[in-house]
mmCIF file of C-alpha atoms and ligand atoms in Angstrom:
data_model
loop_
_atom_site.group_PDB
_atom_site.id
_atom_site.type_symbol
_atom_site.label_atom_id
_atom_site.label_comp_id
_atom_site.label_asym_id
_atom_site.label_seq_id
_atom_site.Cartn_x
_atom_site.Cartn_y
_atom_site.Cartn_z
ATOM 1 C CA MET A 1 103.426 83.778 92.193
ATOM 2 C CA LYS A 2 106.469 82.249 93.853
ATOM 3 C CA PRO A 3 109.053 84.833 94.877
ATOM 4 C CA THR A 4 112.696 84.071 94.167
ATOM 5 C CA LEU A 5 115.295 84.581 96.856
ATOM 6 C CA GLU A 6 117.252 86.903 94.580
ATOM 7 C CA GLN A 7 114.334 89.417 94.154
ATOM 8 C CA THR A 8 114.690 92.588 96.171
ATOM 9 C CA LEU A 9 112.222 93.473 98.893
ATOM 10 C CA GLY A 10 111.401 96.696 97.008
ATOM 11 C CA ALA A 11 110.483 94.768 93.862
ATOM 12 C CA LEU A 12 108.380 92.259 95.809
ATOM 13 C CA ALA A 13 106.506 94.994 97.648
ATOM 14 C CA THR A 14 105.854 96.780 94.347
ATOM 15 C CA GLN A 15 104.645 93.652 92.526
ATOM 16 C CA HIS A 16 102.555 92.321 95.422
ATOM 17 C CA SER A 17 101.075 95.259 97.331
ATOM 18 C CA ASP A 18 98.894 92.886 99.394
ATOM 19 C CA TRP A 19 102.036 91.150 100.793
ATOM 20 C CA ARG A 20 103.234 94.364 102.416
ATOM 21 C CA PRO A 21 101.391 93.991 105.790
ATOM 22 C CA VAL A 22 102.885 90.481 106.164
ATOM 23 C CA MET A 23 106.359 91.660 105.144
ATOM 24 C CA GLU A 24 105.952 94.433 107.704
ATOM 25 C CA ALA A 25 104.951 91.952 110.396
ATOM 26 C CA LEU A 26 107.945 89.699 109.607
ATOM 27 C CA GLY A 27 110.264 92.724 109.910
ATOM 28 C CA LEU A 28 111.218 92.610 106.225
ATOM 29 C CA ASP A 29 112.072 96.278 105.659
ATOM 30 C CA PHE A 30 110.863 96.910 102.059
ATOM 31 C CA CYS A 31 111.182 100.711 102.144
ATOM 32 C CA CYS A 32 114.600 101.919 103.366
ATOM 33 C CA GLY A 33 115.901 98.318 103.071
ATOM 34 C CA GLY A 34 114.195 97.771 99.708
ATOM 35 C CA ARG A 35 117.485 96.983 97.875
ATOM 36 C CA GLN A 36 118.168 93.855 99.985
ATOM 37 C CA THR A 37 117.297 90.517 98.400
ATOM 38 C CA LEU A 38 114.687 88.308 100.058
ATOM 39 C CA ASP A 39 117.510 85.915 100.929
ATOM 40 C CA GLN A 40 119.626 88.636 102.631
ATOM 41 C CA ALA A 41 116.678 90.174 104.479
ATOM 42 C CA ALA A 42 115.292 86.862 105.787
ATOM 43 C CA GLN A 43 118.719 85.814 107.012
ATOM 44 C CA ALA A 44 119.269 89.149 108.730
ATOM 45 C CA ARG A 45 115.993 88.603 110.638
ATOM 46 C CA GLY A 46 116.965 85.036 111.604
ATOM 47 C CA LEU A 47 114.278 83.546 109.303
ATOM 48 C CA ASP A 48 114.740 80.652 106.975
ATOM 49 C CA PRO A 49 114.716 82.202 103.446
ATOM 50 C CA ALA A 50 112.936 79.281 101.713
ATOM 51 C CA THR A 51 110.219 79.166 104.391
ATOM 52 C CA THR A 52 109.772 82.935 104.202
ATOM 53 C CA ALA A 53 109.349 82.689 100.405
ATOM 54 C CA ALA A 54 106.782 79.877 100.898
ATOM 55 C CA VAL A 55 104.823 81.946 103.433
ATOM 56 C CA LEU A 56 104.620 84.886 100.978
ATOM 57 C CA GLU A 57 103.633 82.545 98.108
ATOM 58 C CA ALA A 58 100.804 81.062 100.156
ATOM 59 C CA LEU A 59 99.158 84.481 100.785
ATOM 60 C CA PRO A 60 95.827 84.933 98.976
ATOM 61 C CA GLU A 61 95.746 87.041 95.767
ATOM 62 C CA MET A 62 94.305 90.557 95.923
ATOM 63 C CA LYS A 63 90.529 90.417 95.482
ATOM 64 C CA PRO A 64 89.047 92.116 92.426
ATOM 65 C CA GLY A 65 87.325 95.385 93.210
ATOM 66 C CA LYS A 66 89.954 96.529 95.786
ATOM 67 C CA ALA A 67 91.315 100.090 95.399
ATOM 68 C CA PRO A 68 94.008 100.243 92.733
ATOM 69 C CA ASP A 69 97.616 100.104 93.900
ATOM 70 C CA PRO A 70 99.185 103.589 93.766
ATOM 71 C CA ALA A 71 102.197 101.955 92.054
ATOM 72 C CA SER A 72 99.992 101.562 88.946
ATOM 73 C CA LEU A 73 99.417 105.375 88.718
ATOM 74 C CA THR A 74 101.178 107.600 86.204
ATOM 75 C CA THR A 75 104.090 109.680 87.612
ATOM 76 C CA PRO A 76 102.114 112.948 87.995
ATOM 77 C CA GLU A 77 99.186 110.989 89.596
ATOM 78 C CA LEU A 78 101.591 109.171 91.904
ATOM 79 C CA ILE A 79 103.122 112.463 93.079
ATOM 80 C CA ASP A 80 99.595 113.901 93.688
ATOM 81 C CA HIS A 81 98.746 110.763 95.662
ATOM 82 C CA ILE A 82 101.925 110.966 97.800
ATOM 83 C CA VAL A 83 101.368 114.670 98.553
ATOM 84 C CA SER A 84 97.622 114.532 99.174
ATOM 85 C CA VAL A 85 97.654 111.313 101.257
ATOM 86 C CA HIS A 86 101.057 110.856 102.905
ATOM 87 C CA HIS A 87 102.395 114.426 103.172
ATOM 88 C CA ALA A 88 99.006 115.601 104.446
ATOM 89 C CA PHE A 89 99.012 112.801 107.044
ATOM 90 C CA VAL A 90 102.545 113.673 108.312
ATOM 91 C CA ARG A 91 101.641 117.367 108.628
ATOM 92 C CA ASP A 92 98.375 116.640 110.489
ATOM 93 C CA GLU A 93 99.638 113.860 112.694
ATOM 94 C CA LEU A 94 103.080 115.051 113.825
ATOM 95 C CA PRO A 95 101.811 118.079 115.856
ATOM 96 C CA ARG A 96 99.230 115.860 117.569
ATOM 97 C CA LEU A 97 101.852 113.191 118.428
ATOM 98 C CA LEU A 98 104.395 115.789 119.584
ATOM 99 C CA SER A 99 101.837 117.403 121.869
ATOM 100 C CA LEU A 100 100.860 113.967 123.347
ATOM 101 C CA ALA A 101 104.595 113.068 123.721
ATOM 102 C CA GLN A 102 105.284 116.284 125.588
ATOM 103 C CA LYS A 103 102.369 115.672 127.992
ATOM 104 C CA VAL A 104 103.437 112.049 128.566
ATOM 105 C CA GLN A 105 107.013 113.167 129.218
ATOM 106 C CA ALA A 106 105.857 115.821 131.738
ATOM 107 C CA LYS A 107 103.580 113.370 133.585
ATOM 108 C CA HIS A 108 105.597 110.117 133.563
ATOM 109 C CA GLY A 109 109.124 111.083 132.452
ATOM 110 C CA ASP A 110 110.644 111.054 135.938
ATOM 111 C CA HIS A 111 109.884 107.297 136.481
ATOM 112 C CA ASP A 112 109.608 105.887 132.916
ATOM 113 C CA ALA A 113 112.551 105.895 130.448
ATOM 114 C CA ALA A 114 110.301 105.513 127.409
ATOM 115 C CA ALA A 115 108.040 108.382 128.521
ATOM 116 C CA SER A 116 111.059 110.678 128.850
ATOM 117 C CA GLY A 117 112.676 109.557 125.606
ATOM 118 C CA ILE A 118 109.811 109.571 123.135
ATOM 119 C CA TYR A 119 109.439 113.369 122.863
ATOM 120 C CA PRO A 120 113.103 114.194 122.010
ATOM 121 C CA ALA A 121 113.359 111.228 119.597
ATOM 122 C CA LEU A 122 110.117 112.194 117.834
ATOM 123 C CA LYS A 123 111.136 115.886 117.722
ATOM 124 C CA SER A 124 114.321 115.045 115.919
ATOM 125 C CA VAL A 125 112.447 112.882 113.377
ATOM 126 C CA ALA A 126 109.894 115.653 112.910
ATOM 127 C CA SER A 127 112.526 118.256 112.109
ATOM 128 C CA VAL A 128 114.024 116.028 109.368
ATOM 129 C CA LEU A 129 110.597 115.036 107.956
ATOM 130 C CA LEU A 130 108.967 118.453 107.802
ATOM 131 C CA ARG A 131 111.989 119.996 106.045
ATOM 132 C CA HIS A 132 112.106 116.929 103.744
ATOM 133 C CA LEU A 133 108.428 117.284 102.688
ATOM 134 C CA ASP A 134 108.969 120.919 101.744
ATOM 135 C CA ASP A 135 112.126 120.020 99.774
ATOM 136 C CA GLU A 136 110.219 117.327 97.866
ATOM 137 C CA GLU A 137 107.291 119.565 97.045
ATOM 138 C CA VAL A 138 109.300 122.677 96.153
ATOM 139 C CA ILE A 139 112.421 121.163 94.522
ATOM 140 C CA LEU A 140 112.245 117.452 93.732
ATOM 141 C CA PHE A 141 108.669 116.695 92.642
ATOM 142 C CA PRO A 142 108.435 119.626 90.137
ATOM 143 C CA ARG A 143 111.667 118.398 88.597
ATOM 144 C CA ILE A 144 110.335 114.836 88.311
ATOM 145 C CA ARG A 145 107.052 116.109 86.851
ATOM 146 C CA ASN A 146 108.919 118.119 84.203
ATOM 147 C CA ALA A 147 111.220 115.214 83.372
ATOM 148 C CA SER A 148 108.260 112.882 83.013
ATOM 149 C CA GLN A 149 106.490 115.347 80.758
ATOM 150 C CA ASP A 150 109.543 115.766 78.560
ATOM 151 C CA ASN A 151 110.451 112.080 78.648
ATOM 152 C CA GLU A 152 113.811 113.046 80.098
ATOM 153 C CA ARG A 153 115.852 110.649 82.223
ATOM 154 C CA LEU A 154 117.041 112.023 85.570
ATOM 155 C CA SER A 155 120.204 110.860 87.293
ATOM 156 C CA THR A 156 119.805 109.015 90.583
ATOM 157 C CA GLU A 157 122.124 111.645 92.060
ATOM 158 C CA VAL A 158 119.051 113.903 92.205
ATOM 159 C CA VAL A 159 117.416 111.697 94.834
ATOM 160 C CA ALA A 160 120.433 110.652 96.906
ATOM 161 C CA ALA A 161 119.883 113.240 99.638
ATOM 162 C CA PHE A 162 116.189 112.400 99.745
ATOM 163 C CA ILE A 163 116.905 108.670 100.229
ATOM 164 C CA HIS A 164 119.301 109.653 103.021
ATOM 165 C CA ASP A 165 116.518 111.596 104.768
ATOM 166 C CA HIS A 166 114.278 108.507 104.472
ATOM 167 C CA GLU A 167 116.933 106.418 106.174
ATOM 168 C CA GLU A 168 117.327 109.047 108.939
ATOM 169 C CA ALA A 169 113.561 109.082 109.585
ATOM 170 C CA GLY A 170 113.496 105.256 109.440
ATOM 171 C CA ASP A 171 116.333 105.112 112.005
ATOM 172 C CA GLY A 172 114.388 107.520 114.252
ATOM 173 C CA PHE A 173 111.364 105.206 114.161
ATOM 174 C CA HIS A 174 113.592 102.162 114.921
ATOM 175 C CA ARG A 175 114.646 104.029 118.040
ATOM 176 C CA LEU A 176 111.015 104.813 118.951
ATOM 177 C CA ARG A 177 110.111 101.161 118.397
ATOM 178 C CA GLU A 178 112.937 100.085 120.721
ATOM 179 C CA LEU A 179 112.069 102.666 123.360
ATOM 180 C CA THR A 180 108.442 101.517 123.469
ATOM 181 C CA GLY A 181 109.175 97.762 123.309
ATOM 182 C CA GLY A 182 107.543 97.421 119.869
ATOM 183 C CA PHE A 183 104.918 100.178 120.378
ATOM 184 C CA GLN A 184 103.445 98.728 123.550
ATOM 185 C CA ALA A 185 102.179 101.033 126.255
ATOM 186 C CA PRO A 186 103.131 99.922 129.770
ATOM 187 C CA GLU A 187 100.472 98.061 131.749
ATOM 188 C CA GLY A 188 98.041 100.495 133.377
ATOM 189 C CA ALA A 189 99.224 103.391 131.154
ATOM 190 C CA CYS A 190 96.964 106.474 131.020
ATOM 191 C CA THR A 191 94.819 107.233 127.931
ATOM 192 C CA LYS A 192 97.288 109.797 126.529
ATOM 193 C CA TYR A 193 100.191 107.358 126.789
ATOM 194 C CA ARG A 194 98.167 104.666 124.997
ATOM 195 C CA LEU A 195 96.999 107.112 122.274
ATOM 196 C CA LEU A 196 100.575 108.208 121.827
ATOM 197 C CA VAL A 197 101.985 104.697 121.396
ATOM 198 C CA GLU A 198 99.143 103.652 119.036
ATOM 199 C CA GLY A 199 99.649 106.829 117.063
ATOM 200 C CA LEU A 200 103.386 106.208 116.723
ATOM 201 C CA HIS A 201 102.689 102.672 115.477
ATOM 202 C CA HIS A 202 100.223 103.911 112.885
ATOM 203 C CA PHE A 203 102.586 106.705 111.886
ATOM 204 C CA GLU A 204 105.413 104.234 111.303
ATOM 205 C CA ALA A 205 103.176 102.060 109.009
ATOM 206 C CA ASP A 206 102.211 105.104 106.991
ATOM 207 C CA LEU A 207 105.883 106.189 106.764
ATOM 208 C CA HIS A 208 106.827 102.762 105.428
ATOM 209 C CA GLU A 209 104.151 102.932 102.740
ATOM 210 C CA HIS A 210 105.144 106.573 101.887
ATOM 211 C CA VAL A 211 108.870 105.748 101.629
ATOM 212 C CA HIS A 212 108.126 102.577 99.673
ATOM 213 C CA LEU A 213 106.193 104.592 97.086
ATOM 214 C CA GLU A 214 109.077 107.073 96.749
ATOM 215 C CA ASN A 215 112.166 104.828 96.954
ATOM 216 C CA ASN A 216 110.874 101.770 95.145
ATOM 217 C CA VAL A 217 108.268 103.172 92.739
ATOM 218 C CA LEU A 218 108.722 106.845 91.988
ATOM 219 C CA PHE A 219 112.524 107.097 92.197
ATOM 220 C CA SER A 220 112.958 103.799 90.313
ATOM 221 C CA ARG A 221 111.255 105.375 87.305
ATOM 222 C CA LEU A 222 113.962 108.032 87.013
ATOM 223 C CA GLY A 223 116.031 106.109 84.504
ATOM 224 C CA ASP A 224 119.356 104.868 85.656
ATOM 225 C CA ARG A 225 118.726 103.373 89.089
ATOM 226 C CA PRO A 226 119.774 99.728 89.258
HETATM 227 FE FE1 FE2 B 1 107.343 112.250 100.586
HETATM 228 FE FE1 FE2 B 2 110.376 111.387 100.937
#
């Protein structure tokens, strides 16, 4: 289906889950930047909007038999999916990446700006994210579950602080991307350095999917979000 230039990135990423890897590769930020139109986002990236729309339109349709898109789940199922897949991943992966980052900083930090900067940048993202996951699980998600059960509409005010946290974590990963030159380990880097940079790249992709499911799917079901 041909996307229109007025559609938002969030809506496109929700309707066409198989376009997300290509949107990601083109730098079209569909999670924290999900409210931008395709036209605005393409122009901001220096891309021709009409060509970008044509590239997306030309992508093959999702093949039958592929796992269902989490966006098609009910609200309680979607919350279970977010917690069991994405929150579990963040809690497992952050300690491993922080430990690698600390070792890389100790070994290479005196002669490599990225090696010295990754650990403090990741530590500050981690402190936002870990507190954020607890707040979602203890405060926000039970409230959304109850509202969904009672068919109650929740104000978007309820999620404003959570969207702000997403932006803060997204900004942190922008910094990590810049520091590592797009998640590239330096030539001849040791195994730990390579594992760290690969792990950060994978973590960013998971964070984008996680934030997309919350900002563009779960939170958009609350009732009065434009
Ligand atoms: Fe979350
Ligand atoms: Fe979140």
